[in-house]
Amino acid sequence: MSSFSHMLATLVAVISCISAQDTEYADKRYLKAYFDTDPDGPYLEFDSYSSDLIVEGVDNIIKRVCMTGDWLLYEGSSYFGSSYFYPGAIDSCHNLPSVASVSSLRYAGSPIGLDDIYFNLYTGAYYTGAEMTGNADLGNLGSFDLAISSLVISGQSPWTFFTGTQFDGVAICVRPTFLTDNNGVSYHHAYVNLVADLGIPDNSIRSVARGCKSGNVYRGKPRNVQHAEDLQPMEHVGDLQHVEHVGDLQHMEHVGDLQHVEHVKDLQHTEHMGDLKPLTPGN
């Protein structure tokens, strides 16, 4: 009897271990970069930024990607040039457009967890250029002051962006409008391709606060997107203009400690999109 009990306990432990591994992997942000469109072909896996894919030996040879998380792929090194953004990916695989070339890549969101409360601010339109990241209020943006052209927020909290320092001036609340849910994993996010879409001038953001501090609320445009394995590439609509560096901006790490925030209302549910879409002015 004791032998059977020991065997049963061992079996339960093994099943629990396998289940934990599956859950951990499903919630893990990753990107597999394939060298051709063959799903069984060779690939290189990323879990962090690469400002120049020459270093990994895969510059301009990525043809297919499988990923979890919000990954950004760029035509140029150092996150410049035309960008390809696949928002709301959980264990999704997609062929890149035939015209795509990728020389750098990074993700949006917290490096700790997919649904952690976080913001990414970019000096270029369509998530290009230098980046400032954080998860706490900032009364001023330091060297990024008056330099932000696009942004992403993640997690279950809105953020408010101000045109004045110390939370003064015009205030715009951005809610995490989109909920991505697949394979037991979910996370919240929202994207602003151009700061001007918020109704304020480009390069006008000067401070950031967690929570919705304004009646001016930007929720973005709800998307009705479906999961697809290998849809045809979406048509290129022009080319994203190269954005110059603003001074000598450096990448900033997390600011403050993550805190739990209650689930916000009115979230739009989205499934996986099709192939990667080139982000271009006018979209």
Short mmCIF file of C-alpha atoms in Angstrom, two decimals:
data_model
loop_
_atom_site.label_atom_id
_atom_site.label_comp_id
_atom_site.label_asym_id
_atom_site.label_seq_id
_atom_site.Cartn_x
_atom_site.Cartn_y
_atom_site.Cartn_z
CA MET A 1 0.00 0.00 0.00
CA SER A 2 2.82 2.36 0.92
CA SER A 3 4.52 1.53 -2.39
CA PHE A 4 1.34 2.41 -4.31
CA SER A 5 0.98 5.66 -2.35
CA HIS A 6 4.57 6.56 -3.14
CA MET A 7 4.05 5.82 -6.85
CA LEU A 8 0.84 7.89 -6.89
CA ALA A 9 2.57 10.81 -5.18
CA THR A 10 5.41 10.61 -7.69
CA LEU A 11 2.96 10.57 -10.61
CA VAL A 12 1.14 13.63 -9.24
CA ALA A 13 4.46 15.42 -8.81
CA VAL A 14 5.48 14.66 -12.40
CA ILE A 15 2.13 15.86 -13.78
CA SER A 16 2.36 19.01 -11.67
CA CYS A 17 5.88 19.63 -12.92
CA ILE A 18 4.84 19.22 -16.56
CA SER A 19 1.85 21.50 -16.03
CA ALA A 20 4.02 24.14 -14.39
CA GLN A 21 6.54 23.97 -17.23
CA ASP A 22 3.80 24.36 -19.84
CA THR A 23 2.32 27.35 -18.02
CA GLU A 24 5.71 28.96 -17.56
CA TYR A 25 6.57 28.57 -21.24
CA ALA A 26 3.16 29.82 -22.39
CA ASP A 27 3.57 32.98 -20.32
CA LYS A 28 7.14 33.52 -21.48
CA ARG A 29 7.88 36.28 -23.96
CA TYR A 30 9.96 34.95 -26.82
CA LEU A 31 10.57 35.32 -30.54
CA LYS A 32 11.84 32.56 -32.81
CA ALA A 33 13.42 33.97 -35.96
CA TYR A 34 13.38 31.45 -38.83
CA PHE A 35 15.77 31.66 -41.76
CA ASP A 36 13.11 30.48 -44.22
CA THR A 37 9.36 29.90 -44.21
CA ASP A 38 9.66 26.22 -43.29
CA PRO A 39 8.07 25.70 -39.83
CA ASP A 40 10.57 22.90 -39.22
CA GLY A 41 13.54 24.91 -40.45
CA PRO A 42 16.41 26.39 -38.44
CA TYR A 43 15.75 29.37 -36.19
CA LEU A 44 17.34 31.55 -33.54
CA GLU A 45 15.35 32.34 -30.39
CA PHE A 46 15.33 35.78 -28.75
CA ASP A 47 14.06 36.85 -25.33
CA SER A 48 15.67 40.31 -25.29
CA TYR A 49 16.54 43.25 -27.52
CA SER A 50 19.01 43.14 -30.40
CA SER A 51 20.03 46.52 -31.80
CA ASP A 52 22.05 44.97 -34.61
CA LEU A 53 21.33 41.46 -35.89
CA ILE A 54 24.75 41.32 -37.52
CA VAL A 55 25.99 40.37 -34.05
CA GLU A 56 23.81 37.22 -34.06
CA GLY A 57 24.59 36.55 -37.73
CA VAL A 58 20.96 36.86 -38.87
CA ASP A 59 20.86 40.35 -40.38
CA ASN A 60 18.31 40.55 -43.22
CA ILE A 61 17.70 36.79 -43.35
CA ILE A 62 14.63 36.40 -41.10
CA LYS A 63 11.68 35.06 -43.12
CA ARG A 64 9.30 33.73 -40.47
CA VAL A 65 8.65 34.42 -36.79
CA CYS A 66 6.92 32.61 -33.94
CA MET A 67 6.35 34.64 -30.80
CA THR A 68 4.60 35.54 -27.60
CA GLY A 69 4.42 39.21 -26.68
CA ASP A 70 4.45 42.50 -28.56
CA TRP A 71 7.54 42.33 -30.76
CA LEU A 72 8.82 45.06 -33.06
CA LEU A 73 11.05 44.31 -36.05
CA TYR A 74 12.99 47.06 -37.84
CA GLU A 75 14.49 47.43 -41.28
CA GLY A 76 17.49 49.31 -39.91
CA SER A 77 19.84 48.75 -37.01
CA SER A 78 19.31 50.57 -33.70
CA TYR A 79 15.51 50.37 -34.18
CA PHE A 80 15.23 52.69 -37.18
CA GLY A 81 13.70 52.36 -40.62
CA SER A 82 10.40 50.71 -41.54
CA SER A 83 8.99 48.75 -38.61
CA TYR A 84 6.85 45.62 -38.44
CA PHE A 85 4.66 45.24 -35.37
CA TYR A 86 2.69 42.14 -34.37
CA PRO A 87 0.48 43.20 -31.42
CA GLY A 88 -1.29 40.62 -29.32
CA ALA A 89 0.77 37.53 -30.07
CA ILE A 90 0.58 34.39 -27.94
CA ASP A 91 2.33 31.37 -29.45
CA SER A 92 1.67 32.74 -32.96
CA CYS A 93 3.67 32.05 -36.11
CA HIS A 94 3.71 34.20 -39.24
CA ASN A 95 5.63 34.57 -42.46
CA LEU A 96 7.10 38.02 -43.05
CA PRO A 97 6.19 39.93 -46.22
CA SER A 98 8.58 39.08 -49.03
CA VAL A 99 9.82 42.69 -49.13
CA ALA A 100 10.67 42.72 -45.42
CA SER A 101 14.21 42.98 -44.17
CA VAL A 102 15.00 42.91 -40.46
CA SER A 103 18.17 44.33 -38.93
CA SER A 104 17.09 44.93 -35.32
CA LEU A 105 14.30 43.86 -32.98
CA ARG A 106 12.88 44.50 -29.53
CA TYR A 107 9.65 44.05 -27.57
CA ALA A 108 7.21 46.41 -25.87
CA GLY A 109 6.10 45.78 -22.31
CA SER A 110 7.66 44.85 -19.00
CA PRO A 111 10.67 42.50 -19.02
CA ILE A 112 9.21 40.85 -15.90
CA GLY A 113 5.75 39.74 -17.05
CA LEU A 114 3.47 40.07 -20.06
CA ASP A 115 0.63 41.73 -18.14
CA ASP A 116 2.70 43.83 -15.77
CA ILE A 117 1.85 47.53 -15.68
CA TYR A 118 4.32 49.35 -17.91
CA PHE A 119 4.85 52.03 -20.52
CA ASN A 120 7.22 52.34 -23.49
CA LEU A 121 7.82 55.80 -24.95
CA TYR A 122 9.58 56.21 -28.30
CA THR A 123 11.30 59.20 -29.88
CA GLY A 124 10.26 58.11 -33.36
CA ALA A 125 6.87 57.60 -34.97
CA TYR A 126 5.62 54.00 -35.12
CA TYR A 127 7.80 52.85 -32.19
CA THR A 128 11.15 53.68 -33.76
CA GLY A 129 14.17 55.40 -32.26
CA ALA A 130 15.34 55.72 -28.68
CA GLU A 131 13.11 54.40 -25.90
CA MET A 132 12.14 55.34 -22.37
CA THR A 133 10.43 52.73 -20.20
CA GLY A 134 8.90 52.67 -16.74
CA ASN A 135 6.12 51.62 -14.39
CA ALA A 136 5.77 54.60 -12.05
CA ASP A 137 4.82 58.29 -12.16
CA LEU A 138 7.36 60.64 -13.70
CA GLY A 139 7.09 64.37 -13.09
CA ASN A 140 9.56 65.01 -15.88
CA LEU A 141 11.09 62.89 -18.63
CA GLY A 142 14.66 64.12 -18.32
CA SER A 143 16.48 63.95 -21.65
CA PHE A 144 13.28 62.60 -23.24
CA ASP A 145 11.41 65.83 -22.48
CA LEU A 146 9.50 67.07 -25.56
CA ALA A 147 10.86 64.13 -27.57
CA ILE A 148 8.12 61.45 -27.59
CA SER A 149 6.37 60.56 -30.87
CA SER A 150 4.71 57.18 -30.14
CA LEU A 151 3.98 54.92 -27.18
CA VAL A 152 2.75 51.54 -25.91
CA ILE A 153 1.13 50.75 -22.55
CA SER A 154 0.76 47.29 -21.00
CA GLY A 155 -1.03 45.79 -18.00
CA GLN A 156 -4.33 46.42 -16.26
CA SER A 157 -4.00 50.15 -15.69
CA PRO A 158 -4.50 53.28 -17.76
CA TRP A 159 -1.81 55.97 -17.96
CA THR A 160 -2.16 59.73 -18.23
CA PHE A 161 0.21 61.79 -20.36
CA PHE A 162 0.69 65.51 -19.72
CA THR A 163 1.98 68.34 -21.90
CA GLY A 164 3.47 70.01 -18.80
CA THR A 165 6.02 68.86 -16.26
CA GLN A 166 4.85 67.74 -12.81
CA PHE A 167 1.50 66.55 -14.22
CA ASP A 168 0.42 69.94 -15.50
CA GLY A 169 -0.89 71.13 -18.86
CA VAL A 170 -3.19 69.20 -21.18
CA ALA A 171 -3.82 65.66 -19.92
CA ILE A 172 -4.78 62.63 -22.02
CA CYS A 173 -5.75 59.30 -20.45
CA VAL A 174 -4.82 56.18 -22.44
CA ARG A 175 -6.55 52.95 -21.45
CA PRO A 176 -5.30 49.41 -22.20
CA THR A 177 -8.07 48.91 -24.73
CA PHE A 178 -7.00 45.54 -26.09
CA LEU A 179 -7.13 42.20 -24.29
CA THR A 180 -5.24 39.32 -25.88
CA ASP A 181 -6.29 35.91 -24.57
CA ASN A 182 -5.07 32.54 -25.85
CA ASN A 183 -3.89 29.20 -24.50
CA GLY A 184 -4.64 30.20 -20.91
CA VAL A 185 -2.54 33.36 -21.17
CA SER A 186 -3.88 36.90 -21.37
CA TYR A 187 -2.52 40.42 -21.29
CA HIS A 188 -3.74 43.99 -21.77
CA HIS A 189 -2.22 46.62 -24.00
CA ALA A 190 -2.76 49.72 -26.15
CA TYR A 191 -0.75 51.41 -28.88
CA VAL A 192 -0.41 54.98 -30.10
CA ASN A 193 1.33 55.09 -33.50
CA LEU A 194 1.60 58.88 -33.40
CA VAL A 195 1.36 61.14 -30.36
CA ALA A 196 -0.63 63.51 -32.56
CA ASP A 197 -3.40 60.86 -32.59
CA LEU A 198 -4.00 61.79 -28.94
CA GLY A 199 -5.03 65.28 -29.99
CA ILE A 200 -1.83 66.91 -28.73
CA PRO A 201 1.21 68.02 -30.77
CA ASP A 202 4.03 65.63 -31.54
CA ASN A 203 6.91 65.86 -29.05
CA SER A 204 4.70 67.53 -26.43
CA ILE A 205 4.63 64.92 -23.62
CA ARG A 206 6.50 66.10 -20.52
CA SER A 207 5.21 63.95 -17.61
CA VAL A 208 3.43 60.64 -17.02
CA ALA A 209 1.14 59.35 -14.24
CA ARG A 210 -0.37 55.94 -13.63
CA GLY A 211 -4.15 55.86 -13.62
CA CYS A 212 -6.71 57.92 -15.49
CA LYS A 213 -6.30 61.53 -14.33
CA SER A 214 -8.29 63.20 -17.09
CA GLY A 215 -11.71 63.18 -18.70
CA ASN A 216 -9.94 63.21 -22.07
CA VAL A 217 -9.74 59.47 -22.74
CA TYR A 218 -8.09 57.85 -25.75
CA ARG A 219 -9.14 54.25 -26.34
CA GLY A 220 -7.73 53.71 -29.79
CA LYS A 221 -9.56 52.02 -32.62
CA PRO A 222 -11.08 48.61 -31.74
CA ARG A 223 -9.86 45.84 -34.01
CA ASN A 224 -11.70 42.79 -35.25
CA VAL A 225 -8.82 40.50 -36.05
CA GLN A 226 -8.68 36.73 -36.38
CA HIS A 227 -6.05 34.09 -35.88
CA ALA A 228 -4.36 32.95 -39.08
CA GLU A 229 -1.38 30.73 -39.68
CA ASP A 230 0.04 31.93 -42.98
CA LEU A 231 -2.08 34.68 -44.49
CA GLN A 232 -0.71 36.57 -47.46
CA PRO A 233 1.39 39.62 -46.54
CA MET A 234 -0.56 42.82 -46.15
CA GLU A 235 0.08 45.47 -48.77
CA HIS A 236 2.87 47.94 -48.08
CA VAL A 237 1.39 51.42 -47.77
CA GLY A 238 4.35 53.70 -48.36
CA ASP A 239 7.56 53.58 -46.36
CA LEU A 240 8.12 54.85 -42.86
CA GLN A 241 10.43 57.83 -42.94
CA HIS A 242 13.73 57.49 -41.13
CA VAL A 243 13.61 59.22 -37.75
CA GLU A 244 16.77 60.88 -36.50
CA HIS A 245 18.09 60.43 -32.97
CA VAL A 246 17.08 63.17 -30.57
CA GLY A 247 20.35 64.15 -28.97
CA ASP A 248 22.18 61.29 -27.32
CA LEU A 249 19.23 59.55 -25.72
CA GLN A 250 20.03 56.44 -23.80
CA HIS A 251 17.77 53.48 -23.06
CA MET A 252 16.28 53.74 -19.58
CA GLU A 253 15.45 50.80 -17.37
CA HIS A 254 12.40 50.28 -15.14
CA VAL A 255 11.33 53.11 -12.90
CA GLY A 256 9.81 52.26 -9.54
CA ASP A 257 8.19 49.05 -8.38
CA LEU A 258 5.32 47.27 -10.06
CA GLN A 259 2.06 47.40 -8.12
CA HIS A 260 -1.20 45.55 -8.55
CA VAL A 261 -4.01 47.58 -10.11
CA GLU A 262 -7.62 46.41 -10.40
CA HIS A 263 -8.97 45.31 -13.75
CA VAL A 264 -10.12 48.25 -15.86
CA LYS A 265 -13.48 48.26 -17.63
CA ASP A 266 -14.44 48.43 -21.29
CA LEU A 267 -11.57 46.34 -22.62
CA GLN A 268 -11.87 45.25 -26.23
CA HIS A 269 -11.10 41.56 -26.78
CA THR A 270 -8.86 40.73 -29.73
CA GLU A 271 -7.51 37.56 -31.23
CA HIS A 272 -4.26 37.15 -33.15
CA MET A 273 -3.75 39.28 -36.22
CA GLY A 274 -2.65 37.87 -39.54
CA ASP A 275 0.79 38.51 -40.98
CA LEU A 276 2.99 41.26 -39.67
CA LYS A 277 1.86 44.66 -40.82
CA PRO A 278 4.38 47.27 -41.90
CA LEU A 279 3.76 50.35 -39.81
CA THR A 280 3.64 53.36 -42.08
CA PRO A 281 2.36 56.92 -41.92
CA GLY A 282 -1.32 57.07 -42.72
CA ASN A 283 -2.23 53.77 -40.99
#
